[in-house]
XYZ file of C-alpha atoms in Angstrom:
639
model
C -65.045 -126.389 121.084
C -67.546 -126.990 118.157
C -64.138 -127.134 115.558
C -62.554 -129.281 117.607
C -62.750 -132.425 115.292
C -62.552 -130.086 111.969
C -58.520 -129.388 114.062
C -58.008 -132.900 113.927
C -59.271 -133.283 110.904
C -56.657 -130.185 109.060
C -53.763 -131.398 111.795
C -53.341 -134.908 110.530
C -54.062 -134.496 107.135
C -57.146 -136.287 106.504
C -58.719 -131.817 105.428
C -56.581 -130.098 103.069
C -59.165 -127.214 102.217
C -62.302 -125.819 103.420
C -65.130 -124.474 102.283
C -67.473 -122.020 104.419
C -70.501 -121.815 103.805
C -73.668 -118.076 105.670
C -70.180 -116.404 105.985
C -72.143 -112.839 105.317
C -73.880 -114.298 108.639
C -71.188 -114.110 111.419
C -71.188 -110.843 113.476
C -67.041 -110.729 112.569
C -66.358 -112.630 109.253
C -62.677 -111.367 109.468
C -61.411 -112.630 113.313
C -63.907 -116.329 112.867
C -61.537 -117.313 109.522
C -58.439 -115.662 111.411
C -58.515 -118.572 113.767
C -60.065 -121.060 111.766
C -56.951 -120.486 109.217
C -54.620 -121.041 112.336
C -56.481 -124.718 113.292
C -54.324 -127.533 113.192
C -50.726 -126.161 113.769
C -50.998 -125.464 109.817
C -48.055 -123.734 109.818
C -49.654 -121.102 106.422
C -53.933 -120.704 106.269
C -55.663 -124.319 105.112
C -57.171 -124.184 101.937
C -60.243 -122.189 101.944
C -63.319 -120.702 99.849
C -66.078 -118.891 101.307
C -69.737 -117.841 100.188
C -69.346 -114.399 99.901
C -71.178 -113.336 97.345
C -70.364 -110.232 95.268
C -71.611 -106.923 94.693
C -70.343 -106.088 90.755
C -68.629 -103.321 92.514
C -66.972 -105.347 95.554
C -64.374 -107.294 96.398
C -63.142 -109.288 98.295
C -61.677 -108.853 101.160
C -57.407 -109.760 101.424
C -57.308 -109.566 105.113
C -59.405 -112.588 105.549
C -56.171 -114.831 104.387
C -58.851 -116.950 101.700
C -57.945 -118.178 99.249
C -61.262 -116.863 97.188
C -64.520 -117.874 97.255
C -66.738 -120.888 96.019
C -68.033 -119.443 92.442
C -70.505 -117.608 92.655
C -69.332 -114.783 90.039
C -67.940 -116.355 87.996
C -70.847 -118.518 87.188
C -73.017 -115.253 86.136
C -69.621 -113.589 84.860
C -69.609 -117.075 82.650
C -74.006 -117.249 81.553
C -73.993 -113.097 80.362
C -71.878 -114.563 77.853
C -74.464 -116.556 76.485
C -77.248 -113.848 76.885
C -77.601 -111.298 73.833
C -77.438 -108.311 75.352
C -79.351 -106.321 72.743
C -82.281 -107.809 72.730
C -83.212 -106.666 76.081
C -85.582 -104.406 75.911
C -87.925 -106.724 73.425
C -87.582 -109.459 76.178
C -88.333 -106.821 78.425
C -91.549 -105.601 76.948
C -92.492 -109.008 76.141
C -92.229 -110.054 79.476
C -94.865 -106.821 80.507
C -96.843 -107.323 77.381
C -97.731 -111.072 79.575
C -98.402 -109.399 82.285
C -99.967 -106.705 81.782
C -97.978 -104.591 83.727
C -94.149 -103.596 84.334
C -92.724 -102.692 87.537
C -88.723 -101.914 88.103
C -86.184 -105.508 89.224
C -84.896 -102.368 91.682
C -88.987 -101.504 93.633
C -89.099 -105.458 93.513
C -86.768 -106.367 95.399
C -87.123 -103.768 97.973
C -90.500 -104.538 98.360
C -89.654 -107.995 98.894
C -87.441 -106.719 100.801
C -89.753 -105.247 103.532
C -92.006 -108.622 103.891
C -89.097 -110.583 104.728
C -88.262 -108.074 107.427
C -92.131 -107.637 107.426
C -92.840 -111.845 108.708
C -89.828 -113.796 109.222
C -87.230 -111.469 110.776
C -89.462 -108.648 112.895
C -87.953 -109.018 116.026
C -84.408 -109.333 115.291
C -85.289 -106.010 114.208
C -87.426 -104.939 116.918
C -83.823 -106.243 118.879
C -81.623 -103.783 116.327
C -85.075 -100.827 116.899
C -84.502 -100.622 120.851
C -80.615 -101.202 121.259
C -81.155 -97.749 118.575
C -82.889 -96.219 120.953
C -80.632 -96.773 124.083
C -78.557 -94.902 122.471
C -80.259 -92.287 121.102
C -81.493 -91.142 125.818
C -77.669 -91.765 127.003
C -77.894 -88.223 123.920
C -79.420 -85.057 124.111
C -78.974 -84.230 120.463
C -80.990 -87.400 119.580
C -83.162 -88.446 122.849
C -86.672 -87.007 120.962
C -86.173 -89.552 118.316
C -89.288 -92.135 119.542
C -88.491 -96.021 119.413
C -91.082 -97.030 116.849
C -89.711 -93.627 114.832
C -86.526 -95.168 115.012
C -87.601 -99.039 114.252
C -89.031 -96.901 110.431
C -85.920 -95.835 109.430
C -83.918 -99.255 111.157
C -86.193 -100.381 108.192
C -85.881 -98.641 104.794
C -82.313 -98.351 105.172
C -82.105 -102.384 105.311
C -85.106 -102.491 102.520
C -82.349 -100.166 100.535
C -79.845 -101.528 101.411
C -77.333 -102.698 97.658
C -75.196 -105.227 98.414
C -75.777 -107.732 101.495
C -73.066 -106.411 104.252
C -70.189 -103.254 105.325
C -68.030 -104.839 107.277
C -66.726 -102.604 109.633
C -65.284 -103.980 112.879
C -64.736 -101.901 115.087
C -61.841 -99.186 113.439
C -62.609 -96.663 111.302
C -65.174 -97.540 108.271
C -64.141 -98.532 105.059
C -64.309 -96.819 101.515
C -67.342 -99.103 100.809
C -68.754 -98.679 103.970
C -68.729 -95.999 104.193
C -70.242 -96.018 99.843
C -72.780 -98.535 101.129
C -74.307 -96.514 103.850
C -74.814 -93.961 101.906
C -75.975 -95.607 99.244
C -78.786 -97.286 101.463
C -79.120 -93.831 103.087
C -79.799 -91.414 100.224
C -82.614 -94.905 98.903
C -84.331 -94.368 102.457
C -84.823 -90.672 102.225
C -86.011 -90.776 98.310
C -88.790 -93.401 98.929
C -89.196 -92.221 101.865
C -90.081 -88.213 102.043
C -92.002 -87.787 104.382
C -90.122 -88.680 107.175
C -87.867 -86.190 109.129
C -83.827 -86.238 107.343
C -82.179 -85.644 110.281
C -83.120 -89.615 111.803
C -81.892 -90.582 108.864
C -78.548 -88.445 109.772
C -78.976 -89.547 112.994
C -78.562 -93.720 111.687
C -76.104 -92.326 109.185
C -73.706 -92.213 112.408
C -74.559 -94.258 113.798
C -73.317 -97.614 111.468
C -70.362 -94.571 110.855
C -69.052 -95.094 113.573
C -66.604 -92.373 114.840
C -64.881 -92.140 118.507
C -66.524 -89.483 120.194
C -64.148 -87.437 123.018
C -68.106 -86.036 125.000
C -68.718 -89.985 124.779
C -67.734 -92.488 127.017
C -65.336 -95.688 126.048
C -68.774 -97.962 126.991
C -70.606 -96.109 124.625
C -68.287 -95.879 122.182
C -68.386 -99.848 122.757
C -72.326 -99.813 122.721
C -72.176 -97.654 119.340
C -69.334 -100.136 117.521
C -71.242 -103.029 118.789
C -75.346 -102.172 117.371
C -73.353 -100.803 113.870
C -71.961 -104.820 114.585
C -75.304 -106.234 114.685
C -76.546 -104.078 111.740
C -74.343 -105.824 109.399
C -75.543 -108.883 110.353
C -78.667 -108.559 110.089
C -78.882 -106.793 106.438
C -77.153 -110.293 105.187
C -79.845 -112.322 105.846
C -82.600 -109.839 104.447
C -80.611 -109.467 101.541
C -80.435 -113.206 100.889
C -84.686 -113.750 101.418
C -85.813 -110.992 99.959
C -83.897 -111.278 97.176
C -83.387 -114.395 95.669
C -86.245 -116.528 98.233
C -88.551 -113.409 97.432
C -87.659 -111.457 94.833
C -86.364 -114.545 91.765
C -89.877 -114.609 92.035
C -91.317 -112.444 91.539
C -89.511 -110.879 89.276
C -89.032 -113.852 86.545
C -88.322 -111.763 83.118
C -85.245 -114.406 82.236
C -84.528 -116.855 84.932
C -81.666 -117.384 83.987
C -80.606 -113.866 85.511
C -82.741 -115.418 88.835
C -79.487 -116.939 90.371
C -76.973 -116.834 93.149
C -74.790 -113.600 93.179
C -77.302 -112.606 90.228
C -77.965 -109.785 89.361
C -81.440 -109.632 86.279
C -80.751 -105.939 85.766
C -77.933 -106.939 83.683
C -78.667 -108.683 80.990
C -76.489 -110.000 78.803
C -71.921 -109.424 80.078
C -69.820 -108.812 77.234
C -66.212 -110.824 76.006
C -63.689 -107.810 77.184
C -66.514 -108.051 80.707
C -65.679 -112.010 81.217
C -61.254 -110.777 80.025
C -61.435 -108.703 82.414
C -63.536 -110.571 85.079
C -60.868 -113.206 84.479
C -57.467 -110.947 84.272
C -58.713 -110.356 88.174
C -59.249 -113.736 89.189
C -56.267 -114.738 88.398
C -53.992 -111.901 89.077
C -55.725 -111.924 92.653
C -57.083 -114.938 93.555
C -56.607 -117.414 91.541
C -57.580 -120.681 93.632
C -61.032 -119.762 93.699
C -63.887 -122.095 93.116
C -65.215 -121.140 89.765
C -68.817 -123.345 90.098
C -71.662 -123.810 87.935
C -74.153 -125.480 89.698
C -74.198 -125.854 93.448
C -76.706 -126.437 96.566
C -77.996 -123.594 96.649
C -78.003 -123.067 92.695
C -81.946 -121.971 91.583
C -81.723 -124.322 88.293
C -79.423 -126.017 86.212
C -75.752 -125.206 84.543
C -77.817 -127.092 81.824
C -80.537 -125.797 82.920
C -79.358 -122.126 82.612
C -78.045 -122.497 79.375
C -81.331 -123.153 77.291
C -82.532 -120.298 79.349
C -80.647 -118.162 77.911
C -81.322 -118.803 74.359
C -84.724 -117.838 74.598
C -82.715 -114.514 74.578
C -81.361 -114.184 71.200
C -85.631 -114.805 70.171
C -87.193 -112.890 72.635
C -89.844 -111.745 68.490
C -90.042 -116.208 68.417
C -90.648 -116.588 72.414
C -93.379 -113.509 72.322
C -95.018 -115.518 69.651
C -95.028 -119.329 71.811
C -95.770 -118.660 74.912
C -99.587 -116.651 73.805
C -99.554 -119.934 71.401
C -99.887 -121.560 75.165
C -101.418 -119.166 77.123
C -104.393 -119.859 75.143
C -104.282 -123.946 74.851
C -104.126 -123.950 78.614
C -106.985 -121.071 78.738
C -109.531 -124.165 79.866
C -107.503 -125.397 82.523
C -106.526 -121.990 84.292
C -109.572 -121.254 87.650
C -109.882 -117.866 88.776
C -109.721 -118.363 92.804
C -110.592 -115.111 94.594
C -111.765 -112.868 91.667
C -106.909 -113.451 90.914
C -106.697 -115.985 87.638
C -104.300 -119.017 89.400
C -102.012 -119.653 88.164
C -101.045 -115.683 88.053
C -99.915 -114.363 84.457
C -96.043 -114.417 86.241
C -96.455 -117.894 87.668
C -97.763 -119.115 84.184
C -94.737 -117.146 82.644
C -92.224 -119.172 84.340
C -93.849 -122.067 84.228
C -93.593 -122.201 80.292
C -89.507 -120.869 80.795
C -89.561 -123.969 83.760
C -90.505 -126.517 81.077
C -88.019 -125.163 78.467
C -85.152 -125.632 81.214
C -86.133 -128.606 82.346
C -87.990 -131.139 79.749
C -85.542 -134.443 79.119
C -82.661 -134.553 76.607
C -84.289 -136.146 72.989
C -88.041 -136.839 71.491
C -90.152 -136.587 73.860
C -93.954 -135.860 73.684
C -95.301 -137.515 76.680
C -93.301 -136.515 80.283
C -93.731 -138.422 83.160
C -95.789 -138.830 85.814
C -91.761 -137.820 87.845
C -92.073 -135.771 85.364
C -94.655 -133.741 85.881
C -93.960 -134.494 90.340
C -91.347 -132.512 89.973
C -92.303 -129.941 88.398
C -95.898 -129.445 90.493
C -93.802 -130.005 93.897
C -91.160 -126.699 91.764
C -94.388 -124.504 91.191
C -95.569 -124.702 94.810
C -92.211 -123.709 96.144
C -92.214 -120.977 93.562
C -95.036 -119.349 94.620
C -94.752 -119.647 97.981
C -91.652 -118.119 97.548
C -93.028 -115.186 95.923
C -94.855 -114.951 98.495
C -97.684 -112.835 96.371
C -100.231 -115.323 96.097
C -99.696 -117.884 98.993
C -96.919 -118.784 101.586
C -94.925 -120.758 103.493
C -96.490 -118.795 106.102
C -99.857 -118.744 105.468
C -100.149 -121.367 102.073
C -103.766 -120.467 100.296
C -104.852 -124.315 100.051
C -107.406 -123.288 97.101
C -104.352 -121.049 95.066
C -101.901 -123.865 95.158
C -105.133 -126.739 93.616
C -105.438 -124.343 91.493
C -101.718 -123.403 89.908
C -101.226 -127.727 91.168
C -104.174 -128.767 88.190
C -103.306 -125.721 85.973
C -99.135 -128.092 85.782
C -101.450 -132.019 85.644
C -103.694 -130.352 83.263
C -100.736 -128.994 80.660
C -99.577 -132.397 80.998
C -100.484 -135.402 81.754
C -104.322 -134.398 81.335
C -107.411 -132.768 78.891
C -105.461 -130.101 77.138
C -102.152 -132.328 76.915
C -101.755 -133.586 73.309
C -102.153 -130.330 71.716
C -100.014 -128.445 74.286
C -97.238 -130.692 73.973
C -97.742 -131.234 70.352
C -97.155 -127.615 70.406
C -94.701 -126.835 72.844
C -91.899 -129.613 71.512
C -90.629 -128.996 67.957
C -89.329 -125.295 70.585
C -88.103 -126.780 72.971
C -85.934 -129.419 71.208
C -84.649 -126.497 69.537
C -84.239 -124.694 71.901
C -82.597 -127.410 73.762
C -80.146 -127.912 70.495
C -78.693 -124.087 71.039
C -78.979 -124.973 75.166
C -76.457 -127.732 74.248
C -74.092 -125.995 72.418
C -73.442 -123.170 74.636
C -73.671 -125.614 77.744
C -70.684 -127.376 76.293
C -68.890 -124.017 75.763
C -69.889 -122.802 79.510
C -68.096 -126.192 79.640
C -64.969 -125.249 77.984
C -64.732 -122.506 79.971
C -64.615 -122.954 83.374
C -62.040 -125.975 83.057
C -59.405 -123.066 81.102
C -60.308 -120.030 83.024
C -58.692 -119.256 86.072
C -59.648 -120.539 89.047
C -60.678 -124.313 90.378
C -63.410 -125.722 88.914
C -66.652 -127.188 90.658
C -67.689 -129.840 90.155
C -71.371 -130.445 90.981
C -72.449 -133.815 91.718
C -74.295 -135.264 88.531
C -73.165 -132.133 85.908
C -70.613 -134.801 84.908
C -74.661 -135.204 82.742
C -76.806 -133.196 81.341
C -77.654 -131.164 84.800
C -81.399 -130.461 83.677
C -82.319 -130.498 87.890
C -84.821 -127.019 89.194
C -84.253 -125.797 93.049
C -83.497 -127.942 95.968
C -84.656 -130.318 96.354
C -85.372 -130.858 93.493
C -81.097 -130.250 93.138
C -80.504 -132.564 95.851
C -81.916 -135.244 94.520
C -79.985 -139.667 94.242
C -76.823 -139.387 91.858
C -76.755 -142.845 89.592
C -73.225 -142.379 89.586
C -72.676 -146.779 89.304
C -73.725 -145.514 85.378
C -71.205 -142.866 85.093
C -68.984 -144.609 86.861
C -69.520 -146.845 83.607
C -70.044 -144.173 80.738
C -66.989 -142.421 82.261
C -64.807 -146.367 81.545
C -66.056 -146.002 77.928
C -64.161 -142.586 77.822
C -61.288 -142.510 78.661
C -59.947 -144.623 75.471
C -61.395 -142.195 73.712
C -59.784 -139.807 75.966
C -56.133 -140.811 75.477
C -56.447 -141.422 71.758
C -57.146 -137.735 71.478
C -54.542 -137.097 73.757
C -52.098 -139.124 71.180
C -53.583 -137.217 67.887
C -54.834 -140.421 67.231
C -56.640 -141.176 63.527
C -60.241 -141.843 64.313
C -60.309 -139.672 67.182
C -62.269 -136.999 65.699
C -65.083 -138.707 64.453
C -65.894 -140.471 66.978
C -66.372 -137.432 68.835
C -68.603 -136.013 66.378
C -70.642 -139.205 66.591
C -70.525 -138.112 69.956
C -71.660 -134.379 69.613
C -74.002 -136.151 66.860
C -75.732 -137.851 69.671
C -75.554 -135.037 72.313
C -78.416 -135.729 74.306
C -77.353 -139.407 75.884
C -74.996 -137.345 78.430
C -72.018 -138.917 76.768
C -70.079 -135.440 74.826
C -70.429 -133.356 78.308
C -69.068 -136.585 79.662
C -66.023 -136.862 77.851
C -65.641 -132.705 77.506
C -65.908 -132.726 81.039
C -62.971 -135.880 81.277
C -60.839 -134.767 78.528
C -60.643 -131.515 80.237
C -59.878 -132.203 83.728
C -57.041 -134.787 82.333
C -55.419 -131.778 80.331
C -55.512 -129.988 83.518
C -54.015 -132.964 85.985
C -51.222 -133.473 83.613
C -50.225 -129.279 82.853
C -51.586 -128.270 86.401
C -49.079 -125.660 86.253
C -50.815 -123.608 83.255
C -54.581 -123.589 85.296
C -53.433 -122.505 88.417
C -49.875 -120.252 88.004
C -50.163 -119.512 83.691
C -50.706 -116.074 82.337
C -53.832 -115.065 80.797
C -53.820 -114.111 77.262
C -57.403 -113.085 75.252
C -57.486 -113.549 71.932
C -59.604 -110.976 69.923
C -62.152 -112.549 67.653
C -62.720 -110.373 64.557
C -64.394 -110.654 61.022
C -68.128 -110.915 60.866
C -69.008 -113.513 63.291
C -66.319 -111.583 65.998
C -69.041 -111.517 68.460
C -69.457 -115.102 68.766
C -66.443 -115.951 69.433
C -65.049 -116.379 72.887
C -61.236 -117.487 73.464
C -58.105 -117.083 75.435
C -54.603 -118.796 75.766
C -52.612 -119.440 79.218
C -49.791 -119.898 79.222
C -46.793 -121.204 81.819
C -43.093 -122.480 80.787
C -42.652 -124.138 77.789
C -46.700 -125.268 77.618
C -49.640 -123.078 76.176
C -52.716 -124.088 75.974
C -55.687 -122.451 74.264
C -59.261 -122.050 74.162
C -61.719 -121.816 71.839
C -65.816 -121.382 72.057
C -69.579 -120.215 70.479
C -71.660 -117.249 71.574
C -75.590 -116.636 70.967
C -74.940 -119.521 68.778
C -79.192 -119.024 66.643
C -77.380 -117.018 65.015
C -74.391 -119.198 62.846
C -77.452 -121.425 62.972
C -77.754 -123.522 59.996
C -81.453 -122.784 58.234
C -82.735 -122.064 61.983
C -81.258 -125.875 62.990
C -78.799 -126.137 65.281
C -76.698 -128.830 63.676
C -74.533 -128.621 63.166
C -72.314 -126.117 63.308
C -70.562 -126.515 59.960
C -66.792 -124.724 59.316
C -68.069 -122.707 56.403
C -70.782 -120.566 59.407
C -67.461 -118.627 60.242
C -67.143 -116.957 56.930
C -64.312 -114.329 58.045
C -64.243 -114.776 61.125
C -60.311 -114.889 62.918
C -58.054 -114.624 65.850
C -55.659 -112.368 66.767
C -52.793 -114.051 68.246
C -51.274 -112.055 71.071
C -47.432 -111.851 70.280
C -46.342 -114.098 74.023
C -48.548 -116.908 72.613
C -46.432 -120.154 71.301
C -46.980 -120.486 67.975
C -46.511 -124.358 66.400
C -48.499 -127.080 67.171
C -51.577 -127.636 68.741
C -53.477 -130.703 69.896
C -57.187 -130.352 70.092
C -57.552 -132.470 73.851
C -60.945 -133.468 72.548
C -60.242 -134.689 69.058
C -56.318 -135.632 68.630
C -56.916 -132.871 65.628
C -54.139 -131.275 64.646
C -54.168 -127.542 64.049
C -51.563 -124.086 63.052
C -50.247 -121.527 64.999
C -47.327 -119.662 62.578
C -49.126 -116.672 62.748
C -50.592 -113.292 63.705
C -54.166 -115.247 63.563
C -55.045 -117.844 62.861
C -58.753 -119.013 60.757
C -62.078 -119.965 63.552
C -63.144 -122.467 60.366
C -59.753 -124.085 60.388
C -59.809 -124.639 64.435
C -63.426 -125.564 64.960
C -63.431 -128.884 62.413
C -65.339 -131.548 64.103
C -66.657 -129.813 67.667
C -68.332 -126.787 68.047
C -65.261 -126.174 70.536
C -61.486 -126.837 71.491
C -58.825 -126.840 73.933
C -55.508 -127.327 72.782
C -52.333 -127.870 73.936
C -48.103 -127.162 72.436
C -44.677 -127.046 74.208
C -43.071 -124.515 73.203
C -40.136 -127.464 71.641
C -43.003 -128.150 69.477
């Protein structure tokens, strides 16, 4: 009944695809998705993607009959390319020194999930515990376990559950189910050595129930239902405990604290990114590839800026130390603790780096100050350490708000911005290069690129409600009209296109360069869709002095081949410490190795109209990136 309207819209062709959020909150996702696929009387299941957060070792279920996910795994895969893994230890040390303590993220996650279990979802755990107690009392082997002990054991297993949920459906548990439950049980035992181990073994049996000949059919069914209800519980606990609590308590590098992200994975290599892309092309070629959604914690270009900090941990340490000394006069002490706390202050500085308006601006306007103020209160409440949604601490929140407003527009604002703005502007330029590279990879990688409303220009938004503000579409339409002609010139290879695109890059703060790359890239996909939905995926390894600073691959289908090439870890490419320009000379002897399967010939850059000759086994990066620091080329076998 609730799907009657959707069924009609599918049947008459008004709706051609469905995005399903919060799939892990369903009692039986597979059963629901099979019913959803049958809506509207379609001959085959309608194009469907699900908001499923996949852990590192987790695969989307083939039996769900969907076309992929909403794209968070791509978001975190591509984001990791721009985080400098070699500086992980140094960066973590900077964070620990600022806080005055070091805590493993696994411990933060564990404690945060227990907070959610105890406060937000206590009644649901109570229901599960009572049901488990009734099951135990029906079997003489387990009836000695008390309700309190069972509830405590369940609490610990849920807090230690390594993924959103398992997917037992009443038949034999899968290897993934076994691995998830076993890891949770082992972790719970390790964290609670004083608890009786036999109770955890009983819990394990009930979470991985096998038909028991000595038990009635009704009792076996009861155990199966308990296991499935347990699964439905762990997913929201994980989401609220990790994304909505732990990610605000542990903030070393905020760009890693993203939906589906793992802050312990500090950076990802080029080979890993290629492996992810090949796996998506092989199994889920119609899955979404997202870089921003209504639920992301920061805008895609805000994350790209924060990633720059991973490359300059020592400069970051000096900067935050300097800013903390400047802001010391406006910090208060509330109930014998600093307000903001060190973690809140550290988060504040990263947030300013992420959201500071593009372009020279020494004094933020009142709207910006209000946005940051609103975010800081939300972040403090989400962390649930000094204040919370359930029990707001008015005095602490007032101190945080005063700190923000005094820093950005009050007594110390001039001194603070004089120190902050030059650092922020330099990071913003490097972040812009990360953003253009990320955008190009999203357009060319396997999958269907998803563009959240407003991200055609720089997306420096924060978590909702900030990222759900009204989008100025009329101004974007007007800007696009101006850029369409330039894109047409590039497609034809007209002279003058390259200087015009270089001018867009020079004036990057107005966002036209991002709009243009989006337009030109999507036009290529529209003209040659099969390259990107059905085409092969061939990594093009880089060799030479800057080989680790390059990501490149080819997409082939029929007579056409597209090449994508972008830089990464761009701080090391800068001339005299400045982000722009990145000239051809910085690439020195770096070359792209061209696979045998990639066609030789003349390739046209869809952004600049320039021609790239691919005649042998290698191409110099300096010959490819002559005008823009990114490239997307097309050739046919007849050229």
